[in-house]
mmCIF file of C-alpha atoms in Angstrom:
data_model
loop_
_atom_site.group_PDB
_atom_site.id
_atom_site.type_symbol
_atom_site.label_atom_id
_atom_site.label_comp_id
_atom_site.label_asym_id
_atom_site.label_seq_id
_atom_site.Cartn_x
_atom_site.Cartn_y
_atom_site.Cartn_z
ATOM 1 C CA UNK A 1 -24.858 71.308 -28.040
ATOM 2 C CA UNK A 2 -26.461 67.904 -28.655
ATOM 3 C CA UNK A 3 -29.170 67.423 -31.263
ATOM 4 C CA UNK A 4 -31.300 64.298 -31.674
ATOM 5 C CA UNK A 5 -33.045 63.234 -34.884
ATOM 6 C CA UNK A 6 -35.346 60.467 -36.097
ATOM 7 C CA UNK A 7 -35.109 59.893 -39.842
ATOM 8 C CA UNK A 8 -33.592 63.346 -40.131
ATOM 9 C CA UNK A 9 -36.341 65.148 -38.167
ATOM 10 C CA UNK A 10 -35.549 66.806 -34.823
ATOM 11 C CA UNK A 11 -37.278 65.003 -31.950
ATOM 12 C CA UNK A 12 -35.847 66.964 -29.034
ATOM 13 C CA UNK A 13 -36.193 70.712 -28.691
ATOM 14 C CA UNK A 14 -36.648 71.618 -25.001
ATOM 15 C CA UNK A 15 -38.473 74.919 -25.614
ATOM 16 C CA UNK A 16 -41.219 73.221 -27.670
ATOM 17 C CA UNK A 17 -43.634 71.236 -25.486
ATOM 18 C CA UNK A 18 -44.429 68.491 -27.996
ATOM 19 C CA UNK A 19 -40.750 68.048 -28.946
ATOM 20 C CA UNK A 20 -39.320 66.986 -25.610
ATOM 21 C CA UNK A 21 -38.004 63.504 -24.899
ATOM 22 C CA UNK A 22 -37.181 62.388 -21.355
ATOM 23 C CA UNK A 23 -34.032 60.873 -19.816
ATOM 24 C CA UNK A 24 -31.937 60.667 -22.996
ATOM 25 C CA UNK A 25 -28.756 58.685 -22.312
ATOM 26 C CA UNK A 26 -26.074 57.930 -24.870
ATOM 27 C CA UNK A 27 -23.309 55.341 -24.439
ATOM 28 C CA UNK A 28 -20.323 55.195 -26.774
ATOM 29 C CA UNK A 29 -17.623 52.551 -26.416
ATOM 30 C CA UNK A 30 -14.447 51.756 -28.292
ATOM 31 C CA UNK A 31 -14.987 48.994 -30.855
ATOM 32 C CA UNK A 32 -18.685 48.602 -29.948
ATOM 33 C CA UNK A 33 -21.984 49.628 -31.531
ATOM 34 C CA UNK A 34 -22.955 52.013 -28.772
ATOM 35 C CA UNK A 35 -26.503 52.585 -27.519
ATOM 36 C CA UNK A 36 -29.005 55.366 -27.001
ATOM 37 C CA UNK A 37 -32.123 55.262 -24.862
ATOM 38 C CA UNK A 38 -34.843 57.745 -24.008
ATOM 39 C CA UNK A 39 -38.490 57.989 -23.030
ATOM 40 C CA UNK A 40 -41.126 59.662 -25.172
ATOM 41 C CA UNK A 41 -44.424 60.911 -23.667
ATOM 42 C CA UNK A 42 -47.831 60.611 -25.409
ATOM 43 C CA UNK A 43 -47.845 64.382 -26.005
ATOM 44 C CA UNK A 44 -44.823 64.167 -28.306
ATOM 45 C CA UNK A 45 -45.658 64.794 -31.962
ATOM 46 C CA UNK A 46 -43.587 61.771 -33.041
ATOM 47 C CA UNK A 47 -45.029 59.465 -30.386
ATOM 48 C CA UNK A 48 -46.548 57.102 -32.967
ATOM 49 C CA UNK A 49 -43.906 57.539 -35.657
ATOM 50 C CA UNK A 50 -41.023 55.467 -34.310
ATOM 51 C CA UNK A 51 -40.721 51.955 -35.769
ATOM 52 C CA UNK A 52 -38.616 49.122 -34.422
ATOM 53 C CA UNK A 53 -35.598 48.263 -36.609
ATOM 54 C CA UNK A 54 -36.651 50.860 -39.204
ATOM 55 C CA UNK A 55 -36.399 54.347 -37.685
ATOM 56 C CA UNK A 56 -32.877 55.769 -37.910
ATOM 57 C CA UNK A 57 -31.845 57.731 -34.819
ATOM 58 C CA UNK A 58 -28.873 60.096 -34.953
ATOM 59 C CA UNK A 59 -27.192 62.263 -32.342
ATOM 60 C CA UNK A 60 -24.822 65.065 -33.201
ATOM 61 C CA UNK A 61 -22.598 67.187 -31.017
ATOM 62 C CA UNK A 62 -21.961 70.696 -32.327
ATOM 63 C CA UNK A 63 -22.791 69.577 -35.853
ATOM 64 C CA UNK A 64 -20.677 66.404 -35.789
ATOM 65 C CA UNK A 65 -22.562 63.125 -35.835
ATOM 66 C CA UNK A 66 -21.443 60.940 -32.933
ATOM 67 C CA UNK A 67 -24.159 58.265 -33.026
ATOM 68 C CA UNK A 68 -26.170 56.678 -35.832
ATOM 69 C CA UNK A 69 -28.332 53.636 -35.290
ATOM 70 C CA UNK A 70 -31.810 52.197 -35.261
ATOM 71 C CA UNK A 71 -34.651 51.747 -32.829
ATOM 72 C CA UNK A 72 -34.283 48.310 -31.283
ATOM 73 C CA UNK A 73 -37.135 48.119 -28.755
ATOM 74 C CA UNK A 74 -40.134 50.217 -27.741
ATOM 75 C CA UNK A 75 -41.856 49.424 -24.433
ATOM 76 C CA UNK A 76 -44.943 51.240 -23.163
ATOM 77 C CA UNK A 77 -45.328 51.815 -19.432
ATOM 78 C CA UNK A 78 -48.385 52.260 -17.197
ATOM 79 C CA UNK A 79 -48.652 55.988 -17.943
ATOM 80 C CA UNK A 80 -48.277 55.312 -21.700
ATOM 81 C CA UNK A 81 -44.758 56.762 -21.759
ATOM 82 C CA UNK A 82 -42.687 54.719 -24.177
ATOM 83 C CA UNK A 83 -39.115 53.730 -23.382
ATOM 84 C CA UNK A 84 -37.081 53.555 -26.588
ATOM 85 C CA UNK A 85 -33.770 51.701 -26.839
ATOM 86 C CA UNK A 86 -31.525 52.085 -29.878
ATOM 87 C CA UNK A 87 -28.389 50.300 -31.078
ATOM 88 C CA UNK A 88 -25.578 51.769 -33.137
ATOM 89 C CA UNK A 89 -25.197 51.025 -36.831
ATOM 90 C CA UNK A 90 -22.290 48.628 -36.323
ATOM 91 C CA UNK A 91 -25.078 46.202 -35.401
ATOM 92 C CA UNK A 92 -26.092 46.152 -39.085
ATOM 93 C CA UNK A 93 -23.309 43.584 -39.465
ATOM 94 C CA UNK A 94 -25.558 41.175 -37.553
ATOM 95 C CA UNK A 95 -28.179 41.408 -40.314
ATOM 96 C CA UNK A 96 -26.034 39.560 -42.846
ATOM 97 C CA UNK A 97 -24.238 36.227 -42.795
ATOM 98 C CA UNK A 98 -20.958 34.949 -44.189
ATOM 99 C CA UNK A 99 -20.197 31.461 -45.418
ATOM 100 C CA UNK A 100 -16.833 30.140 -44.267
ATOM 101 C CA UNK A 101 -14.592 29.916 -47.330
ATOM 102 C CA UNK A 102 -10.946 29.261 -48.052
ATOM 103 C CA UNK A 103 -8.811 32.359 -48.367
ATOM 104 C CA UNK A 104 -5.148 33.088 -48.954
ATOM 105 C CA UNK A 105 -3.943 36.671 -49.103
ATOM 106 C CA UNK A 106 -3.710 39.783 -46.942
ATOM 107 C CA UNK A 107 -5.794 40.801 -43.934
ATOM 108 C CA UNK A 108 -6.846 44.094 -45.539
ATOM 109 C CA UNK A 109 -8.138 42.301 -48.645
ATOM 110 C CA UNK A 110 -10.075 39.810 -46.535
ATOM 111 C CA UNK A 111 -11.754 42.655 -44.643
ATOM 112 C CA UNK A 112 -12.759 44.363 -47.897
ATOM 113 C CA UNK A 113 -14.126 41.067 -49.212
ATOM 114 C CA UNK A 114 -16.207 40.498 -46.085
ATOM 115 C CA UNK A 115 -17.741 43.998 -46.225
ATOM 116 C CA UNK A 116 -18.505 43.604 -49.942
ATOM 117 C CA UNK A 117 -20.389 40.384 -49.215
ATOM 118 C CA UNK A 118 -22.275 42.084 -46.384
ATOM 119 C CA UNK A 119 -23.279 44.932 -48.696
ATOM 120 C CA UNK A 120 -24.594 42.435 -51.229
ATOM 121 C CA UNK A 121 -27.088 40.999 -48.723
ATOM 122 C CA UNK A 122 -28.593 44.096 -47.096
ATOM 123 C CA UNK A 123 -30.505 47.241 -48.025
ATOM 124 C CA UNK A 124 -28.637 50.355 -49.094
ATOM 125 C CA UNK A 125 -29.016 52.095 -45.720
ATOM 126 C CA UNK A 126 -27.192 49.210 -43.998
ATOM 127 C CA UNK A 127 -24.217 49.197 -46.361
ATOM 128 C CA UNK A 128 -20.735 50.459 -45.540
ATOM 129 C CA UNK A 129 -17.880 51.923 -47.518
ATOM 130 C CA UNK A 130 -14.521 50.616 -46.342
ATOM 131 C CA UNK A 131 -12.543 53.495 -44.875
ATOM 132 C CA UNK A 132 -9.324 53.378 -42.855
ATOM 133 C CA UNK A 133 -7.593 50.043 -42.255
ATOM 134 C CA UNK A 134 -4.628 50.408 -39.918
ATOM 135 C CA UNK A 135 -4.250 46.908 -38.430
ATOM 136 C CA UNK A 136 -1.108 45.126 -39.613
ATOM 137 C CA UNK A 137 -1.594 43.833 -43.164
ATOM 138 C CA UNK A 138 -0.463 40.336 -42.331
ATOM 139 C CA UNK A 139 -0.472 37.301 -44.615
ATOM 140 C CA UNK A 140 -3.505 35.195 -43.780
ATOM 141 C CA UNK A 141 -4.567 31.701 -44.768
ATOM 142 C CA UNK A 142 -8.031 30.374 -43.962
ATOM 143 C CA UNK A 143 -7.511 26.704 -44.717
ATOM 144 C CA UNK A 144 -10.922 25.207 -44.251
ATOM 145 C CA UNK A 145 -9.636 21.926 -42.842
ATOM 146 C CA UNK A 146 -7.316 20.632 -40.173
ATOM 147 C CA UNK A 147 -5.267 18.568 -42.606
ATOM 148 C CA UNK A 148 -4.515 21.620 -44.742
ATOM 149 C CA UNK A 149 -3.677 23.586 -41.604
ATOM 150 C CA UNK A 150 -1.177 20.914 -40.640
ATOM 151 C CA UNK A 151 0.598 21.329 -43.985
ATOM 152 C CA UNK A 152 0.952 25.041 -43.378
ATOM 153 C CA UNK A 153 2.178 24.312 -39.856
ATOM 154 C CA UNK A 154 5.076 22.233 -41.172
ATOM 155 C CA UNK A 155 6.422 25.322 -42.936
ATOM 156 C CA UNK A 156 8.437 27.962 -41.118
ATOM 157 C CA UNK A 157 5.758 30.482 -40.263
ATOM 158 C CA UNK A 158 6.764 34.000 -39.384
ATOM 159 C CA UNK A 159 4.971 35.936 -36.670
ATOM 160 C CA UNK A 160 3.477 38.199 -39.356
ATOM 161 C CA UNK A 161 1.615 35.243 -40.867
ATOM 162 C CA UNK A 162 -1.611 33.636 -39.730
ATOM 163 C CA UNK A 163 -3.070 30.212 -40.458
ATOM 164 C CA UNK A 164 -6.667 29.661 -39.369
ATOM 165 C CA UNK A 165 -8.322 26.274 -39.225
ATOM 166 C CA UNK A 166 -11.809 27.370 -40.213
ATOM 167 C CA UNK A 167 -14.966 25.401 -40.824
ATOM 168 C CA UNK A 168 -15.773 25.687 -44.516
ATOM 169 C CA UNK A 169 -19.499 25.801 -45.241
ATOM 170 C CA UNK A 170 -20.223 27.022 -41.713
ATOM 171 C CA UNK A 171 -22.309 30.209 -41.560
ATOM 172 C CA UNK A 172 -22.027 33.053 -39.065
ATOM 173 C CA UNK A 173 -23.049 36.683 -38.870
ATOM 174 C CA UNK A 174 -20.718 39.153 -40.555
ATOM 175 C CA UNK A 175 -19.859 40.695 -37.189
ATOM 176 C CA UNK A 176 -18.885 37.299 -35.750
ATOM 177 C CA UNK A 177 -16.965 36.400 -38.903
ATOM 178 C CA UNK A 178 -14.824 39.538 -38.698
ATOM 179 C CA UNK A 179 -14.185 38.777 -35.027
ATOM 180 C CA UNK A 180 -13.265 35.150 -35.710
ATOM 181 C CA UNK A 181 -11.064 35.590 -38.781
ATOM 182 C CA UNK A 182 -9.442 38.987 -38.210
ATOM 183 C CA UNK A 183 -9.784 40.617 -34.794
ATOM 184 C CA UNK A 184 -9.048 37.464 -32.788
ATOM 185 C CA UNK A 185 -5.730 37.193 -34.626
ATOM 186 C CA UNK A 186 -4.720 40.778 -35.415
ATOM 187 C CA UNK A 187 -6.452 42.782 -32.717
ATOM 188 C CA UNK A 188 -8.045 46.048 -33.707
ATOM 189 C CA UNK A 189 -11.361 47.852 -33.418
ATOM 190 C CA UNK A 190 -14.291 48.389 -35.745
ATOM 191 C CA UNK A 191 -15.557 51.962 -36.045
ATOM 192 C CA UNK A 192 -18.261 53.566 -38.166
ATOM 193 C CA UNK A 193 -18.374 57.226 -39.110
ATOM 194 C CA UNK A 194 -20.453 59.416 -41.347
ATOM 195 C CA UNK A 195 -18.963 61.800 -43.903
ATOM 196 C CA UNK A 196 -21.575 63.596 -46.016
ATOM 197 C CA UNK A 197 -24.003 60.884 -47.099
ATOM 198 C CA UNK A 198 -21.462 58.079 -46.873
ATOM 199 C CA UNK A 199 -21.131 55.713 -43.906
ATOM 200 C CA UNK A 200 -17.580 54.419 -43.546
ATOM 201 C CA UNK A 201 -16.420 51.401 -41.609
ATOM 202 C CA UNK A 202 -12.844 51.439 -40.313
ATOM 203 C CA UNK A 203 -10.675 48.658 -38.910
ATOM 204 C CA UNK A 204 -8.220 50.382 -36.602
ATOM 205 C CA UNK A 205 -5.161 49.214 -34.736
ATOM 206 C CA UNK A 206 -5.442 52.379 -32.642
ATOM 207 C CA UNK A 207 -7.494 55.553 -32.848
ATOM 208 C CA UNK A 208 -4.262 57.593 -32.959
ATOM 209 C CA UNK A 209 -5.997 60.704 -31.613
ATOM 210 C CA UNK A 210 -5.278 62.909 -28.614
ATOM 211 C CA UNK A 211 -7.854 65.211 -27.044
ATOM 212 C CA UNK A 212 -6.698 68.796 -26.503
ATOM 213 C CA UNK A 213 -8.902 68.859 -23.388
ATOM 214 C CA UNK A 214 -7.485 67.695 -20.042
ATOM 215 C CA UNK A 215 -9.325 66.297 -17.030
ATOM 216 C CA UNK A 216 -7.920 67.794 -13.853
ATOM 217 C CA UNK A 217 -8.631 67.494 -10.153
ATOM 218 C CA UNK A 218 -9.977 70.801 -8.845
ATOM 219 C CA UNK A 219 -11.057 71.950 -12.298
ATOM 220 C CA UNK A 220 -13.455 69.637 -14.113
ATOM 221 C CA UNK A 221 -13.050 66.312 -12.270
ATOM 222 C CA UNK A 222 -16.150 65.650 -10.130
ATOM 223 C CA UNK A 223 -15.805 62.039 -8.998
ATOM 224 C CA UNK A 224 -13.332 59.194 -9.387
ATOM 225 C CA UNK A 225 -13.501 55.399 -9.109
ATOM 226 C CA UNK A 226 -10.775 52.812 -9.707
ATOM 227 C CA UNK A 227 -11.488 49.200 -10.658
ATOM 228 C CA UNK A 228 -8.853 46.487 -10.472
ATOM 229 C CA UNK A 229 -9.720 43.113 -12.032
ATOM 230 C CA UNK A 230 -7.875 40.074 -10.737
ATOM 231 C CA UNK A 231 -9.844 37.182 -12.237
ATOM 232 C CA UNK A 232 -7.450 36.861 -15.205
ATOM 233 C CA UNK A 233 -4.287 37.228 -13.137
ATOM 234 C CA UNK A 234 -1.501 34.675 -13.622
ATOM 235 C CA UNK A 235 2.266 34.888 -13.272
ATOM 236 C CA UNK A 236 3.362 31.439 -14.487
ATOM 237 C CA UNK A 237 2.250 29.957 -17.807
ATOM 238 C CA UNK A 238 2.454 26.283 -18.789
ATOM 239 C CA UNK A 239 1.811 26.115 -22.544
ATOM 240 C CA UNK A 240 0.494 22.893 -24.056
ATOM 241 C CA UNK A 241 0.360 21.813 -27.694
ATOM 242 C CA UNK A 242 -1.080 18.810 -29.474
ATOM 243 C CA UNK A 243 -0.773 15.473 -27.652
ATOM 244 C CA UNK A 244 0.304 17.239 -24.432
ATOM 245 C CA UNK A 245 3.376 18.748 -26.083
ATOM 246 C CA UNK A 246 5.333 20.974 -23.672
ATOM 247 C CA UNK A 247 8.288 23.356 -24.016
ATOM 248 C CA UNK A 248 10.671 21.351 -21.782
ATOM 249 C CA UNK A 249 13.160 20.387 -24.469
ATOM 250 C CA UNK A 250 13.558 23.966 -25.709
ATOM 251 C CA UNK A 251 13.243 25.715 -22.337
ATOM 252 C CA UNK A 252 16.060 24.274 -20.252
ATOM 253 C CA UNK A 253 14.016 21.328 -19.024
ATOM 254 C CA UNK A 254 11.186 23.442 -17.583
ATOM 255 C CA UNK A 255 7.603 23.375 -18.812
ATOM 256 C CA UNK A 256 6.989 26.835 -17.297
ATOM 257 C CA UNK A 257 7.347 30.412 -18.474
ATOM 258 C CA UNK A 258 7.601 32.791 -15.538
ATOM 259 C CA UNK A 259 6.726 36.477 -15.319
ATOM 260 C CA UNK A 260 9.303 37.256 -12.647
ATOM 261 C CA UNK A 261 8.085 40.810 -12.056
ATOM 262 C CA UNK A 262 4.555 39.473 -11.607
ATOM 263 C CA UNK A 263 5.742 36.782 -9.185
ATOM 264 C CA UNK A 264 7.465 39.402 -7.053
ATOM 265 C CA UNK A 265 4.260 41.435 -6.877
ATOM 266 C CA UNK A 266 1.598 38.720 -6.560
ATOM 267 C CA UNK A 267 3.348 35.388 -6.007
ATOM 268 C CA UNK A 268 3.182 32.274 -8.182
ATOM 269 C CA UNK A 269 -0.211 31.915 -9.858
ATOM 270 C CA UNK A 270 -0.035 29.129 -12.438
ATOM 271 C CA UNK A 271 -2.172 28.835 -15.568
ATOM 272 C CA UNK A 272 -2.145 26.391 -18.476
ATOM 273 C CA UNK A 273 -3.112 27.309 -22.012
ATOM 274 C CA UNK A 274 -3.622 24.918 -24.947
ATOM 275 C CA UNK A 275 -2.383 26.121 -28.336
ATOM 276 C CA UNK A 276 -4.430 23.981 -30.703
ATOM 277 C CA UNK A 277 -2.615 22.579 -33.717
ATOM 278 C CA UNK A 278 0.927 23.257 -32.438
ATOM 279 C CA UNK A 279 3.210 20.236 -32.823
ATOM 280 C CA UNK A 280 6.652 21.820 -32.543
ATOM 281 C CA UNK A 281 8.122 22.733 -29.174
ATOM 282 C CA UNK A 282 9.888 25.754 -30.677
ATOM 283 C CA UNK A 283 6.611 27.090 -32.107
ATOM 284 C CA UNK A 284 4.877 26.441 -28.805
ATOM 285 C CA UNK A 285 7.576 28.395 -26.947
ATOM 286 C CA UNK A 286 7.322 31.290 -29.428
ATOM 287 C CA UNK A 287 3.531 31.528 -29.111
ATOM 288 C CA UNK A 288 3.615 31.224 -25.318
ATOM 289 C CA UNK A 289 6.271 33.918 -24.971
ATOM 290 C CA UNK A 290 4.088 36.265 -27.001
ATOM 291 C CA UNK A 291 1.039 35.439 -24.916
ATOM 292 C CA UNK A 292 2.895 36.133 -21.677
ATOM 293 C CA UNK A 293 4.432 39.343 -23.040
ATOM 294 C CA UNK A 294 1.039 40.662 -24.156
ATOM 295 C CA UNK A 295 -0.754 39.681 -20.963
ATOM 296 C CA UNK A 296 -1.501 42.613 -18.695
ATOM 297 C CA UNK A 297 -1.675 41.523 -15.078
ATOM 298 C CA UNK A 298 -4.101 43.374 -12.820
ATOM 299 C CA UNK A 299 -5.665 45.600 -15.496
ATOM 300 C CA UNK A 300 -6.903 48.870 -14.028
ATOM 301 C CA UNK A 301 -9.695 51.069 -15.337
ATOM 302 C CA UNK A 302 -10.715 54.474 -14.060
ATOM 303 C CA UNK A 303 -14.242 55.806 -14.261
ATOM 304 C CA UNK A 304 -14.597 59.508 -13.663
ATOM 305 C CA UNK A 305 -17.396 62.009 -13.609
ATOM 306 C CA UNK A 306 -16.179 65.136 -15.313
ATOM 307 C CA UNK A 307 -17.539 68.289 -16.856
ATOM 308 C CA UNK A 308 -16.891 68.492 -20.584
ATOM 309 C CA UNK A 309 -15.277 71.912 -20.783
ATOM 310 C CA UNK A 310 -16.402 72.202 -24.401
ATOM 311 C CA UNK A 311 -19.953 72.721 -23.094
ATOM 312 C CA UNK A 312 -18.694 75.795 -21.254
ATOM 313 C CA UNK A 313 -16.038 77.046 -23.644
ATOM 314 C CA UNK A 314 -16.294 76.293 -27.374
ATOM 315 C CA UNK A 315 -12.534 76.672 -27.718
ATOM 316 C CA UNK A 316 -11.963 73.603 -25.539
ATOM 317 C CA UNK A 317 -11.637 70.455 -27.612
ATOM 318 C CA UNK A 318 -14.152 67.624 -27.417
ATOM 319 C CA UNK A 319 -13.216 64.347 -25.725
ATOM 320 C CA UNK A 320 -14.037 61.439 -28.039
ATOM 321 C CA UNK A 321 -14.024 57.697 -27.492
ATOM 322 C CA UNK A 322 -10.603 56.344 -28.434
ATOM 323 C CA UNK A 323 -8.823 59.606 -27.616
ATOM 324 C CA UNK A 324 -5.742 59.731 -25.462
ATOM 325 C CA UNK A 325 -6.686 62.176 -22.680
ATOM 326 C CA UNK A 326 -4.389 63.710 -20.103
ATOM 327 C CA UNK A 327 -5.820 62.949 -16.656
ATOM 328 C CA UNK A 328 -4.211 64.873 -13.811
ATOM 329 C CA UNK A 329 -5.381 63.956 -10.332
ATOM 330 C CA UNK A 330 -2.480 63.977 -7.888
ATOM 331 C CA UNK A 331 -4.657 62.844 -4.909
ATOM 332 C CA UNK A 332 -5.493 59.687 -6.895
ATOM 333 C CA UNK A 333 -1.949 59.150 -8.156
ATOM 334 C CA UNK A 334 -2.851 59.702 -11.817
ATOM 335 C CA UNK A 335 -0.850 62.059 -14.036
ATOM 336 C CA UNK A 336 -0.780 60.430 -17.444
ATOM 337 C CA UNK A 337 -2.380 60.138 -20.868
ATOM 338 C CA UNK A 338 -5.039 57.428 -20.770
ATOM 339 C CA UNK A 339 -7.235 56.008 -23.521
ATOM 340 C CA UNK A 340 -10.915 56.940 -23.243
ATOM 341 C CA UNK A 341 -12.607 53.578 -23.770
ATOM 342 C CA UNK A 342 -16.188 54.556 -22.945
ATOM 343 C CA UNK A 343 -18.355 57.662 -22.518
ATOM 344 C CA UNK A 344 -21.822 57.695 -20.944
ATOM 345 C CA UNK A 345 -23.687 60.932 -21.580
ATOM 346 C CA UNK A 346 -26.659 62.045 -19.498
ATOM 347 C CA UNK A 347 -28.114 64.537 -21.958
ATOM 348 C CA UNK A 348 -30.415 66.022 -19.300
ATOM 349 C CA UNK A 349 -27.721 66.588 -16.702
ATOM 350 C CA UNK A 350 -24.145 66.630 -17.971
ATOM 351 C CA UNK A 351 -22.734 66.608 -14.446
ATOM 352 C CA UNK A 352 -23.634 62.900 -14.525
ATOM 353 C CA UNK A 353 -21.534 62.217 -17.642
ATOM 354 C CA UNK A 354 -18.952 59.503 -16.997
ATOM 355 C CA UNK A 355 -15.724 58.701 -18.819
ATOM 356 C CA UNK A 356 -13.902 55.381 -18.543
ATOM 357 C CA UNK A 357 -10.144 55.313 -19.075
ATOM 358 C CA UNK A 358 -7.627 52.520 -19.219
ATOM 359 C CA UNK A 359 -5.719 50.281 -21.576
ATOM 360 C CA UNK A 360 -8.250 48.782 -23.981
ATOM 361 C CA UNK A 361 -7.965 45.019 -24.153
ATOM 362 C CA UNK A 362 -7.320 43.718 -27.637
ATOM 363 C CA UNK A 363 -6.999 40.161 -28.799
ATOM 364 C CA UNK A 364 -3.474 38.842 -28.487
ATOM 365 C CA UNK A 365 -1.447 38.824 -31.658
ATOM 366 C CA UNK A 366 -0.004 35.356 -31.378
ATOM 367 C CA UNK A 367 -1.128 32.731 -33.866
ATOM 368 C CA UNK A 368 -4.012 31.057 -32.068
ATOM 369 C CA UNK A 369 -5.579 28.019 -33.692
ATOM 370 C CA UNK A 370 -9.216 27.121 -33.559
ATOM 371 C CA UNK A 371 -10.282 23.906 -31.904
ATOM 372 C CA UNK A 372 -9.493 21.197 -34.411
ATOM 373 C CA UNK A 373 -12.155 18.940 -32.948
ATOM 374 C CA UNK A 374 -14.875 21.422 -33.942
ATOM 375 C CA UNK A 375 -13.635 21.455 -37.507
ATOM 376 C CA UNK A 376 -13.519 17.670 -37.601
ATOM 377 C CA UNK A 377 -17.048 17.337 -36.211
ATOM 378 C CA UNK A 378 -18.381 19.862 -38.736
ATOM 379 C CA UNK A 379 -17.255 17.637 -41.588
#
């Protein structure tokens, strides 16, 4: 059963006339803040109590909190019904800023440092306690200038190391800073969770969880849609470094890397990619090979309407965002464990709930460099 609260007070109890909200819809997505929207009629006892950016809205499912956030917008319609839109508490990271600074150490320590600085700039209710960190704890250097980055580049960097040409003294939101200095280079997902009165923030390589509940054709699968995206499709990569450096001299005279299996399926589709700051052909080849190996041609996602069997039988496990879920639909050619990347709940009519499955797209783990020109202009 779902329960909805505003600042800890129940605002939705269907058997009480002045405690009924309308069209409540909750969206949860892997690595994202999530959102919750509903309409509140003038007869509701909390009609005038909700405040933008101040009121904390929470949703729990059988006693487990699955959404915590704040009211973002309130719009009143012709009949005085207010539409309320909320954003999840990961968005609190937009309320603080980080100054670009030099750093040399481990990824996990950098993440802890960033969260500590965030906590120092916001109110207590927007602060996080660092929880699980499961991304690779790679060596990381934020140089602050292109010339320093070049000195690091002359050394023999291992794949487990990262050098980032960052703009010192540049300011960005904490959320953007984590994206730019960690996730773009290591992959991973941010997640918040509540334990007791503590809000934790995790940085996860994977959710590492499997739902005990299955989705099966003829049992709880109602509808099925498949989406194939081809806009990012390529089968031949021409990597370029600084000053039009290519891989010819270390790749048998060819400037191309070819995904032969992809060519056989889709033909030759050629793409170039510039690896900023790379001046060695061997490094360029290494980075390009990683990019091609991590690239997933023709990514497929599946959106299904399904009945959550936990609503019918308490012994059935709950499907959570990030879970691996066994989807068995022989007519659609799917019999596999897939990652649940998004759930959209219609809290008035659960037959409209939708689950999105697929392979979540993370940032590639090769050592990308930022645009040196930007750094130069900033100074």
